[in-house]
Every structure is written in C-alpha cells, then in structure tokens.
Short mmCIF file of C-alpha atoms and ligand atoms in Angstrom, two decimals:
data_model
loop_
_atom_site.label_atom_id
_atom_site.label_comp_id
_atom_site.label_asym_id
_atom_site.label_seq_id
_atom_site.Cartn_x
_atom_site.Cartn_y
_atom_site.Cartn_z
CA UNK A 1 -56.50 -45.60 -148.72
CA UNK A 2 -55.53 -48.80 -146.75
CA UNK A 3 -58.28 -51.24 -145.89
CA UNK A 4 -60.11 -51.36 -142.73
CA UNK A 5 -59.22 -54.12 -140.49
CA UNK A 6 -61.83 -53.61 -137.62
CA UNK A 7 -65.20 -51.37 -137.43
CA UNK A 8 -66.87 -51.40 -134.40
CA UNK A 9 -70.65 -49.23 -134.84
CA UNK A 10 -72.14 -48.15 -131.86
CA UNK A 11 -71.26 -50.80 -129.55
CA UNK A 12 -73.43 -50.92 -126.45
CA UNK A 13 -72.36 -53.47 -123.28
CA UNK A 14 -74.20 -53.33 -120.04
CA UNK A 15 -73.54 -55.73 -116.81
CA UNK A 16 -76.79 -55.54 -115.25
CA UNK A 17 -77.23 -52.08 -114.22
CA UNK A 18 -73.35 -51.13 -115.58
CA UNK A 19 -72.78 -49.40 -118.75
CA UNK A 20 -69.38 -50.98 -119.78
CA UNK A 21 -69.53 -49.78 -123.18
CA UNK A 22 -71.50 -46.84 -124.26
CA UNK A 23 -71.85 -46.33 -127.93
CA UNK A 24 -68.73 -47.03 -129.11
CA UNK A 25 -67.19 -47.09 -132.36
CA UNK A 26 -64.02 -47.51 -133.87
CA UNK A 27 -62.16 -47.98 -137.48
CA UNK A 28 -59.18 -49.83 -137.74
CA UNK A 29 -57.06 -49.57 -141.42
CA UNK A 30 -54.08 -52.10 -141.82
CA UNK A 31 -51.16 -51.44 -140.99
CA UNK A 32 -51.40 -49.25 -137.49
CA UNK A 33 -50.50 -50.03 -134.14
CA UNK A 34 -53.87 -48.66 -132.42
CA UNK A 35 -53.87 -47.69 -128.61
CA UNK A 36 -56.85 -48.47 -126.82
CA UNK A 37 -55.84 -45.87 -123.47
CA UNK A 38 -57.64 -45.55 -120.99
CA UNK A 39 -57.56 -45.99 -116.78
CA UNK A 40 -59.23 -49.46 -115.67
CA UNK A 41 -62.10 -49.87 -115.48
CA UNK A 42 -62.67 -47.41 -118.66
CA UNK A 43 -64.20 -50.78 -121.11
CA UNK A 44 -60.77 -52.16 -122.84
CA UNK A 45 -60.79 -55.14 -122.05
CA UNK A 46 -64.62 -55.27 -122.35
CA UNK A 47 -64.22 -53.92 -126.24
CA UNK A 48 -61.44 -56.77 -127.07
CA UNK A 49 -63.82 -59.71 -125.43
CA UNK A 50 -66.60 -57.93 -127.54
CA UNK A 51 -64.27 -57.95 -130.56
CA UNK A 52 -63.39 -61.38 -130.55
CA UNK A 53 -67.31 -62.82 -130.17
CA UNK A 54 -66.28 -64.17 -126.50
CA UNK A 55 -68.80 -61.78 -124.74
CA UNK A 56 -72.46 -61.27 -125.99
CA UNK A 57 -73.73 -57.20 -126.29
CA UNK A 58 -76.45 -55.52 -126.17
CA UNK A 59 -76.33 -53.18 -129.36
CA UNK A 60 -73.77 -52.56 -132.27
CA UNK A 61 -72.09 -54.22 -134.80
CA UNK A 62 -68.34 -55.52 -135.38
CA UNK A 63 -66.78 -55.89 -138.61
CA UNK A 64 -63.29 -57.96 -138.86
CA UNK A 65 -61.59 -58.02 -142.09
CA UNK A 66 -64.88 -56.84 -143.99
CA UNK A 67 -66.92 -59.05 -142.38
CA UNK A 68 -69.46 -59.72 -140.08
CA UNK A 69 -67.80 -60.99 -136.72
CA UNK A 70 -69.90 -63.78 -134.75
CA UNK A 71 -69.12 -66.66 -132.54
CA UNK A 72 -68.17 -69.07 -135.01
CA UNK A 73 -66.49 -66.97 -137.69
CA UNK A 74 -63.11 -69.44 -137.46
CA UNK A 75 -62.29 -68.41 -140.63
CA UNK A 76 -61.53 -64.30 -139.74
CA UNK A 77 -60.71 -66.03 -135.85
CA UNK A 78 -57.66 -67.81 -138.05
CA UNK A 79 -56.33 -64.88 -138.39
CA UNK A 80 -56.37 -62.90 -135.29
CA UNK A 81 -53.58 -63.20 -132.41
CA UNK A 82 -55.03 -62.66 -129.16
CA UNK A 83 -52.95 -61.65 -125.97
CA UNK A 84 -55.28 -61.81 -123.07
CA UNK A 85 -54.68 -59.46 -120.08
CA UNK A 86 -54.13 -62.69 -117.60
CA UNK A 87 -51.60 -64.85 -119.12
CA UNK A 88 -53.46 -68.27 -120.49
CA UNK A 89 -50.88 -71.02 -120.52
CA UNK A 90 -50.94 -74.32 -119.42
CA UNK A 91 -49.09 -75.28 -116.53
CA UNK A 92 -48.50 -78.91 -117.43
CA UNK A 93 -46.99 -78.09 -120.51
CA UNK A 94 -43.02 -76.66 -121.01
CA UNK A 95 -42.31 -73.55 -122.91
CA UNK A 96 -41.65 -75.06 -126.36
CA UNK A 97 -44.67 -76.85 -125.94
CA UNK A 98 -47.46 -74.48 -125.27
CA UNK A 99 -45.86 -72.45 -127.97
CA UNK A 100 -46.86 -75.36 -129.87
CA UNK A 101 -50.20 -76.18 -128.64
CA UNK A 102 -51.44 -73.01 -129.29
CA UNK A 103 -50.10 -72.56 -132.82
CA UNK A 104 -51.40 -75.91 -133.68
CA UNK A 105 -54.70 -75.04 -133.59
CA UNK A 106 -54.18 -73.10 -136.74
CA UNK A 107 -51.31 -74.67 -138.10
CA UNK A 108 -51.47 -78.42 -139.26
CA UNK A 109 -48.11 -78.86 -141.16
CA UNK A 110 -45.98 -79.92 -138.50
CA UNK A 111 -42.48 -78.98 -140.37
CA UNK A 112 -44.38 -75.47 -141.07
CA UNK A 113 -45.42 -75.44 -137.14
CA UNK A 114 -41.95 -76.21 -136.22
CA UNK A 115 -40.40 -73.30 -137.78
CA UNK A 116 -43.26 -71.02 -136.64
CA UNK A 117 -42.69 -72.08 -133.36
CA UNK A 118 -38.86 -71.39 -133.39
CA UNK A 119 -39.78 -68.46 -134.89
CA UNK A 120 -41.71 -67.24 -132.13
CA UNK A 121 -39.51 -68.41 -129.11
CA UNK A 122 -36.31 -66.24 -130.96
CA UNK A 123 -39.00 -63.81 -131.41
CA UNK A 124 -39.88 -63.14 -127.20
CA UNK A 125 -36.00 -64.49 -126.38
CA UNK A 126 -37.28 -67.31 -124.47
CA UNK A 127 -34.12 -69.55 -126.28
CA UNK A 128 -32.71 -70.87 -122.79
CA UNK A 129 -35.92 -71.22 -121.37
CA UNK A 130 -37.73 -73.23 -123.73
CA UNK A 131 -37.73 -76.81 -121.33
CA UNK A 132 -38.65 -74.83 -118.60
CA UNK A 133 -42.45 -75.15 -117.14
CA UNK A 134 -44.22 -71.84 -116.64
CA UNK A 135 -44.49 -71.74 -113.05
CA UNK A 136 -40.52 -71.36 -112.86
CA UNK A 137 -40.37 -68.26 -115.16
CA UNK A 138 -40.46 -64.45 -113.79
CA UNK A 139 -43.30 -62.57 -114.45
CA UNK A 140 -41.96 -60.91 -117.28
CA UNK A 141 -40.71 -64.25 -119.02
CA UNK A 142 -44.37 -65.50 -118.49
CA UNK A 143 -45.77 -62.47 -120.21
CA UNK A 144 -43.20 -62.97 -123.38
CA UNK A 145 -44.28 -66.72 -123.12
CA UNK A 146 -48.29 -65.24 -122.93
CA UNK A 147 -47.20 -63.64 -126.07
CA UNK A 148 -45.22 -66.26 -128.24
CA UNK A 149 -48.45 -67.87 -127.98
CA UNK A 150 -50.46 -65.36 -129.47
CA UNK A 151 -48.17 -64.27 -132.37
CA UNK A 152 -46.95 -67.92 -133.32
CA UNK A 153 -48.99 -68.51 -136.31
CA UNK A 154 -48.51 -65.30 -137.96
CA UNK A 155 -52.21 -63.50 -137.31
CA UNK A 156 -52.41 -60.41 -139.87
CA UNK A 157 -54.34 -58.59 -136.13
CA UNK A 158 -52.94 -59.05 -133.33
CA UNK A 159 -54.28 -57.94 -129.75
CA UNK A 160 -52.93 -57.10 -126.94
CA UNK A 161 -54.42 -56.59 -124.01
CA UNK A 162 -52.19 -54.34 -121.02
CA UNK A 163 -49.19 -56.96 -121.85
CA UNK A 164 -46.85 -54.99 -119.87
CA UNK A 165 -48.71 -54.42 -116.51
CA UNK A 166 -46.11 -55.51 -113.92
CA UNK A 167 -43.20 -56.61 -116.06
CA UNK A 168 -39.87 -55.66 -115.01
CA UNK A 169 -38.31 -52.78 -117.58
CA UNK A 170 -36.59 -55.17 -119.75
CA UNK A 171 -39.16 -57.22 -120.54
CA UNK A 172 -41.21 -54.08 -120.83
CA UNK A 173 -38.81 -52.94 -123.78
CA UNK A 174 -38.29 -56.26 -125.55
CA UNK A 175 -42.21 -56.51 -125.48
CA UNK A 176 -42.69 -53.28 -126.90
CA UNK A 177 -39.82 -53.34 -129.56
CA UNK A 178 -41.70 -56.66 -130.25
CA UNK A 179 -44.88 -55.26 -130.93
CA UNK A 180 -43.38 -52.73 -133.21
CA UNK A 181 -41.79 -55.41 -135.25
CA UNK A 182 -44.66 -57.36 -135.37
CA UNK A 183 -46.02 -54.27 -137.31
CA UNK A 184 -42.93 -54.07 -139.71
CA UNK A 185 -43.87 -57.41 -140.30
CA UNK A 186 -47.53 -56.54 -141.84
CA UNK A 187 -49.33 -57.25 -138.52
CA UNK A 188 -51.92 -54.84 -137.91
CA UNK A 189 -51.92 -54.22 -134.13
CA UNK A 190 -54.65 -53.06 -131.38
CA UNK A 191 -52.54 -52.52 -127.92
CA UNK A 192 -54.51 -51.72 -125.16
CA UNK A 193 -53.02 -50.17 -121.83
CA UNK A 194 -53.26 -47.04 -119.17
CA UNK A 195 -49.47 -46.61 -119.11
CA UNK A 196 -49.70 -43.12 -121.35
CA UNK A 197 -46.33 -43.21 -121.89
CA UNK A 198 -45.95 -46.30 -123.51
CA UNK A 199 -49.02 -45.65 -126.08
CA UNK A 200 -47.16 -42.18 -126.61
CA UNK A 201 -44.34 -44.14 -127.53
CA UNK A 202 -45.37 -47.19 -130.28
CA UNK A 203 -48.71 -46.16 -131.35
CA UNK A 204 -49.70 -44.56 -134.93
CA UNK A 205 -53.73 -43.51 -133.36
CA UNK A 206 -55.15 -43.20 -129.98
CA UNK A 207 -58.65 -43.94 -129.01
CA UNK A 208 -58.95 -42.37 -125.33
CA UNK A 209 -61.73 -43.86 -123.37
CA UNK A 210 -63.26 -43.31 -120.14
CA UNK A 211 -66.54 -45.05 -118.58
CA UNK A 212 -67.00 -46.75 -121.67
CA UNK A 213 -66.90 -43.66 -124.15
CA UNK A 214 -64.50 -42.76 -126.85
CA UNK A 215 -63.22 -39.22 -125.36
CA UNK A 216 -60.74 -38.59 -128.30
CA UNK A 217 -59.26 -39.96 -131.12
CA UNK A 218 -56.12 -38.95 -133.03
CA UNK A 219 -52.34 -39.71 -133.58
CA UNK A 220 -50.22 -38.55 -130.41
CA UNK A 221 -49.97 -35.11 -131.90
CA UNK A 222 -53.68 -34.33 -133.12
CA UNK A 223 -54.55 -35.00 -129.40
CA UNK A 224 -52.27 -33.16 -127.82
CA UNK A 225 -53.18 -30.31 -130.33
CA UNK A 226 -56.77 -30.59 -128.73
CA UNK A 227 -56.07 -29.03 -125.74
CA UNK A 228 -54.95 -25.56 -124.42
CA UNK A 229 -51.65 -26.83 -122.71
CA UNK A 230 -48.27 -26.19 -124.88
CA UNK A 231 -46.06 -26.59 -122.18
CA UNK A 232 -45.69 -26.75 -117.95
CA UNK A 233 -42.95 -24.86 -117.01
CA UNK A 234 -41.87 -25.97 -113.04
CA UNK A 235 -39.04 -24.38 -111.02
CA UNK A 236 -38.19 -25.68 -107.45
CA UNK A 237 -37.97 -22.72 -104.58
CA UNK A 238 -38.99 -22.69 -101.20
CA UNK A 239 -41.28 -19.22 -101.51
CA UNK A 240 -43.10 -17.42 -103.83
CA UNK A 241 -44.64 -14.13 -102.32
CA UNK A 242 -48.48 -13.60 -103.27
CA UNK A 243 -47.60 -10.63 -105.64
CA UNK A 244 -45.43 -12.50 -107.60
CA UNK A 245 -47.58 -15.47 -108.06
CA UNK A 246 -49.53 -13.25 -109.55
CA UNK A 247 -47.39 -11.46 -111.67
CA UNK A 248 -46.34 -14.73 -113.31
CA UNK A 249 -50.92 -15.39 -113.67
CA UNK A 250 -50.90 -11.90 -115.37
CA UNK A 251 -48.40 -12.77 -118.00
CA UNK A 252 -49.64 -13.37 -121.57
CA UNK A 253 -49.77 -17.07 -122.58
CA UNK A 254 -49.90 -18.38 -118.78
CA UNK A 255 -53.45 -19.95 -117.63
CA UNK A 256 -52.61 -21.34 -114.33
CA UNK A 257 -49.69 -21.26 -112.16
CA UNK A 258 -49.75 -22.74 -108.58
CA UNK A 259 -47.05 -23.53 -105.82
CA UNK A 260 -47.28 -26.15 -103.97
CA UNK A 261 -45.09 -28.36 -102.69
CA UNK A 262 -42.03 -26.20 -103.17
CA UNK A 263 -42.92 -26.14 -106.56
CA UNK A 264 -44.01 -23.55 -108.52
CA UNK A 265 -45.58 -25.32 -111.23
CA UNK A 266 -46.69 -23.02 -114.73
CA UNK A 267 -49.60 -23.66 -117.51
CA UNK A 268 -49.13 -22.36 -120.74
CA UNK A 269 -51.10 -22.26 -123.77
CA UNK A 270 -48.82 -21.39 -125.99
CA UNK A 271 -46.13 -18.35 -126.91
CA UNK A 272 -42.36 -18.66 -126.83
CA UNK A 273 -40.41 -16.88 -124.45
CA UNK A 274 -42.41 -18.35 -121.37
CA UNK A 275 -39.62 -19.16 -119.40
CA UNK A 276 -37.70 -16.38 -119.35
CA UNK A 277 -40.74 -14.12 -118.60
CA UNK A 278 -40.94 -16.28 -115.53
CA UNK A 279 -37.58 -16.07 -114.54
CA UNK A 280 -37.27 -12.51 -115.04
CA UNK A 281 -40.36 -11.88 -112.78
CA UNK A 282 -38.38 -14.37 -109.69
CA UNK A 283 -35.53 -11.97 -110.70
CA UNK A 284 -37.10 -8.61 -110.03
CA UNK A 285 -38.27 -10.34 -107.08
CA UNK A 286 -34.97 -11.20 -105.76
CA UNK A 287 -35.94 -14.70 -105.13
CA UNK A 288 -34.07 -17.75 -104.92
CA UNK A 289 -34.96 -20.83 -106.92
CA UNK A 290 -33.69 -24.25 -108.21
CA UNK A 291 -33.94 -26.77 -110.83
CA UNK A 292 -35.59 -25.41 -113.97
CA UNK A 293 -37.86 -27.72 -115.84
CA UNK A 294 -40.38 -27.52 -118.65
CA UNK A 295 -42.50 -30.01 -119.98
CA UNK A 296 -44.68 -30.66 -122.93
CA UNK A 297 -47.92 -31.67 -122.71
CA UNK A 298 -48.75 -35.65 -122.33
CA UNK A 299 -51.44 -37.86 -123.00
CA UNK A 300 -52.11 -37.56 -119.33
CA UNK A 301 -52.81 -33.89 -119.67
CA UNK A 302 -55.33 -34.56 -122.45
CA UNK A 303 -57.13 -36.93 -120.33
CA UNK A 304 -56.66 -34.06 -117.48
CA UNK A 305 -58.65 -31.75 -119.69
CA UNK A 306 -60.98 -33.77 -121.44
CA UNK A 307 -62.22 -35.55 -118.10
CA UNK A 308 -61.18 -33.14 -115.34
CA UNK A 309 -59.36 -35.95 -113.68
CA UNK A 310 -55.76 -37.61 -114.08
CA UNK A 311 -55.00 -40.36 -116.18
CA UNK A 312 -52.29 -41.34 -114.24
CA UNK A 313 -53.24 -44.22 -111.40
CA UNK A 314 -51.30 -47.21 -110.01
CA UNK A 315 -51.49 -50.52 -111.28
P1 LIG B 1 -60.57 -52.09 -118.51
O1 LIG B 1 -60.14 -53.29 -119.29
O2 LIG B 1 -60.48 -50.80 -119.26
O3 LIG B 1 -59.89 -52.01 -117.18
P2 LIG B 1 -63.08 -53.53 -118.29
O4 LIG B 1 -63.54 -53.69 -119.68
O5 LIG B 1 -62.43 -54.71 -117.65
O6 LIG B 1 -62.13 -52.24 -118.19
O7 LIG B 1 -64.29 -53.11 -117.36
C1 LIG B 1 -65.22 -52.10 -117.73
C2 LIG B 1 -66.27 -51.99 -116.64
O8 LIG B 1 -67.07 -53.17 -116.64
C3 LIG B 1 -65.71 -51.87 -115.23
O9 LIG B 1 -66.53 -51.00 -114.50
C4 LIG B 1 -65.78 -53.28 -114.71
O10 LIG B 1 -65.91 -53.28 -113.30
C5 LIG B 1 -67.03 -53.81 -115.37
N1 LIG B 1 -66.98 -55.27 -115.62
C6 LIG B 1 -66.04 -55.93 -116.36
N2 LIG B 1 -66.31 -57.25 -116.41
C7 LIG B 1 -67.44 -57.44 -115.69
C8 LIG B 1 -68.24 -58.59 -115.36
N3 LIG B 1 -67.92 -59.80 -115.81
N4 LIG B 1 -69.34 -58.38 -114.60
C9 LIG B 1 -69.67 -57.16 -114.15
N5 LIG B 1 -68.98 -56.04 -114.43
C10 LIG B 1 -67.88 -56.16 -115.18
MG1 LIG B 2 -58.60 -54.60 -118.90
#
C-alpha cells in the first residue's frame, strides 16, 4: 500500500453566506497524478488555497505528508510545488532569473540551484527564451515559465492549478507530457482543471466536484462504469419519421434517442450489435442518412448524469 500524501477530512469553506466547500474529503497515496474536475466555480481552486494553509476554513482537517498542515509548517511547505491558476512571476525579473528566485527560497547551494534551474528551463523548453522578460512571452510560454517556477526545486507534490486554460495546443501538450514526467520522476501530482478531456487523458483518479461536493471518485474507468451510458451512437440525416424514432426507443439496450439538429443522436446502456439494429431499422425505412458515428461515454457524460447538467462550458 503506498503512503498517503494528502488527507483532507470533512473540509468545510464558506464566503459569507457561500458554501465553497461542503464537506469535503480526499486521500492522496504517492505516486498518482490526481484530477481535481470540475466546472468553475465548483471549489478547486478554493481546496488547493485550503491545502496549502493560504486560506483560513471553517471545519476539517488537512494532512500533508502525515502531518498536520498549518500556516507555518515550512518544513512539509519545502516540499510542495505550487502552480497557481494566475501566473505569479515577477515582471522585473528575466526568465532565468525568476526561475531562480523562486527556487532559491528552498535551495541555498548556489552550484546545486544552478543545475536545478537549468534543469527546469530544459524541462518547460524555455532554452531561447531564458533573457527574455515575461511581458514579451506568449501566453503559453508564460504558463511554462509559471511552471518552471513551481517544479524547480524538485517538490515530491506538486499542484497545479487549470495550467492549461488558454494556452495554445502546443504548449498544451508539452505541459501535459510535462506533468506526466514529473510523475515518472517520483512527483506525486494534484492537477486541477474542467477540460474533461485532458483529466481523461494523464490522470490515475478523478475526484468530480460540483458546488463544493465530491460527486464521484474513481480512475477514468470506475467512473464511467457508474453510469448507464456504454455508448452514443449518432448518424447525420435530414428526417426521421415519428414511427421510426420510435422503433429505434423500442429496441433493447437503447434509453434515449432524439433528433435534432439533423442528427439523430442514440443512448445506449449497453449490448453489442447497437448499431446495426439502428441501421437496419433506417433501412426498412428506406431512409437516407450520412456519417455514422459512435461514441463512448466521457467524463462529461458522468457529470451529465450525476448532476443533470453538462460539464462542458467555455473558458
Ligand atoms: P474553481 O476553482 O473550481 O473555479 P473556486 O474555488 O475559485 O472554484 O470558487 C468556488 C466558489 O467560491 C465560487 O462560487 C466562487 O465564486 C466563490 N469564491 C471564490 N473565492 C471567493 C472569494 N474570495 N470571496 C467570495 N467568494 C469566493
Ligand atoms: Mg479555479
């Protein structure tokens, strides 16, 4: 059994009349990559600032590394690489150099800093840009920069919070291959975001939340196995007659099938031979149709089921 890196018990955060965080919990064991998913506004950030001592709560209690977490707990703080939401660099200083503010508040050997450092800038590929000052980088630069920072003196947890929200796709990828090595490494990671697809992709558990509650909890699988949904089959046509529709809502296996939008879009919750029941009933109908497409279910739909609403939003 690996040891637990973070145990949050019944954490309880209100703003005023808000409930940011409701009772929640989590266990972290070394060695994951744990999502924290969930739309904004749901209490991710709110958990991290909770996490790290920077915001007081109302109820719980917050374990890091087996012990008690609390303002001035530098020691456990030490080892913990934060990646705030907003990127925190200074301005005033050059790539190279904020790299090496930051790491030198943990590290005091400067030959040791210097190789973290270099380390870290080969790490995000910010090589070329090292002299330059961060208001001339891209936002995606800025966000590897935001995370050099973080990961520079080799934290065994390392936090990120949404560190891909408007990054162009190749930053995107370079970030998330990062995090993954980061892992290989021996980091223990907590990744926070709403983009399902990415938390589908890199993460070894998913905590859902919404309003502040844990929803589910599970590796990608486990929570898609939660849910009735095995697979939306959708086929493009301009009309589908009443009877048929229905037809297609009488077949075994199929919970819901709507058109709309010149699509006829099909839920199932489970069987085989879906599709081709479909087809055949568009066939007997003599009716026309397109592209052909089936789907299996996403974190999205678990959130669709769970909540009632979509997961999905815009940034
Ligand atoms: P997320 O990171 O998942 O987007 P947050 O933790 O930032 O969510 O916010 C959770 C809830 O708490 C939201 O309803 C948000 O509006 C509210 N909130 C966050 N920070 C504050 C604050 N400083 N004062 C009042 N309400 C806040
Ligand atoms: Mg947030």
């Amino acid at each position: 059994m690996s040891e637990t890196v973070v145990k949050i018990e019944n954490l309880v955060k209100r703003y005023k009349d808000l409930i940011a965080l409701d009772h929640f919990s989590l266990e972290i064991k070394q060695g994951e990559i744990f999502g924290l998913l969930g739309p904004n506004g749901s209490g991710k950030t709110t958990t991290i600032n909770c996490l790290l001592s920077l915001l007081a709560f109302d109820k719980g209690t917050i374990e890091i590394f087996g012990k008690k977490m609390t303002p001035d707990s530098y020691d456990i703080k030490r080892d913990i690489g934060i990646i705030m939401q907003n990127v925190a660099v200074y301005d005033e200083l050059t790539v190279g150099e904020n790299i090496d503010y930051f790491c030198g508040l943990y590290i005091n050997d400067s030959k040791k800093r210097k190789e973290y450092v270099e380390e870290a800038i080969r790490f995000v590929g910010l090589e070329e840009f090292r002299k330059f000052y961060p208001k001339k980088l891209s936002g995606g630069l800025l966000r590897r920069l935001n995370i050099a920072c973080g990961i520079a003196h080799k934290p065994k947890l390392i936090i990120l919070d949404e560190p891909t929200v408007a990054v162009d796709p190749q930053s995107r990828n370079k970030i998330l291959e990062g995090i993954q090595q980061l892992n290989k490494n021996g980091a223990t990671i907590i990744y926070t975001s709403h983009y399902m697809e990415e938390v589908e992709q890199i993460c070894t558990r998913i905590a859902i939340m919404d309003k502040g509650k844990k929803i589910a909890e599970g590796t990608n699988e486990e929570l898609k196995k939660m849910i009735k949904n095995s697979e939306t089959v959708n086929i493009d046509m301009f009309m589908i007659p009443e009877n048929a529709l229905s037809e297609i809502r009488d077949l075994p296996h199929v919970y819901s099938a709507e058109f709309e939008n010149n699509v006829l879009q099909v839920k199932c919750d489970g069987g085989t031979h879906n599709l081709i029941r479909i087809l055949s009933i568009l066939q007997n109908h003599e009716l026309k149709f397109g592209r052909v497409y089936s789907e299996l279910p996403t974190l999205n739909d678990v959130f669709l089921e769970i909540t009632g609403k979509a997961l999905r939003d815009s940034d």
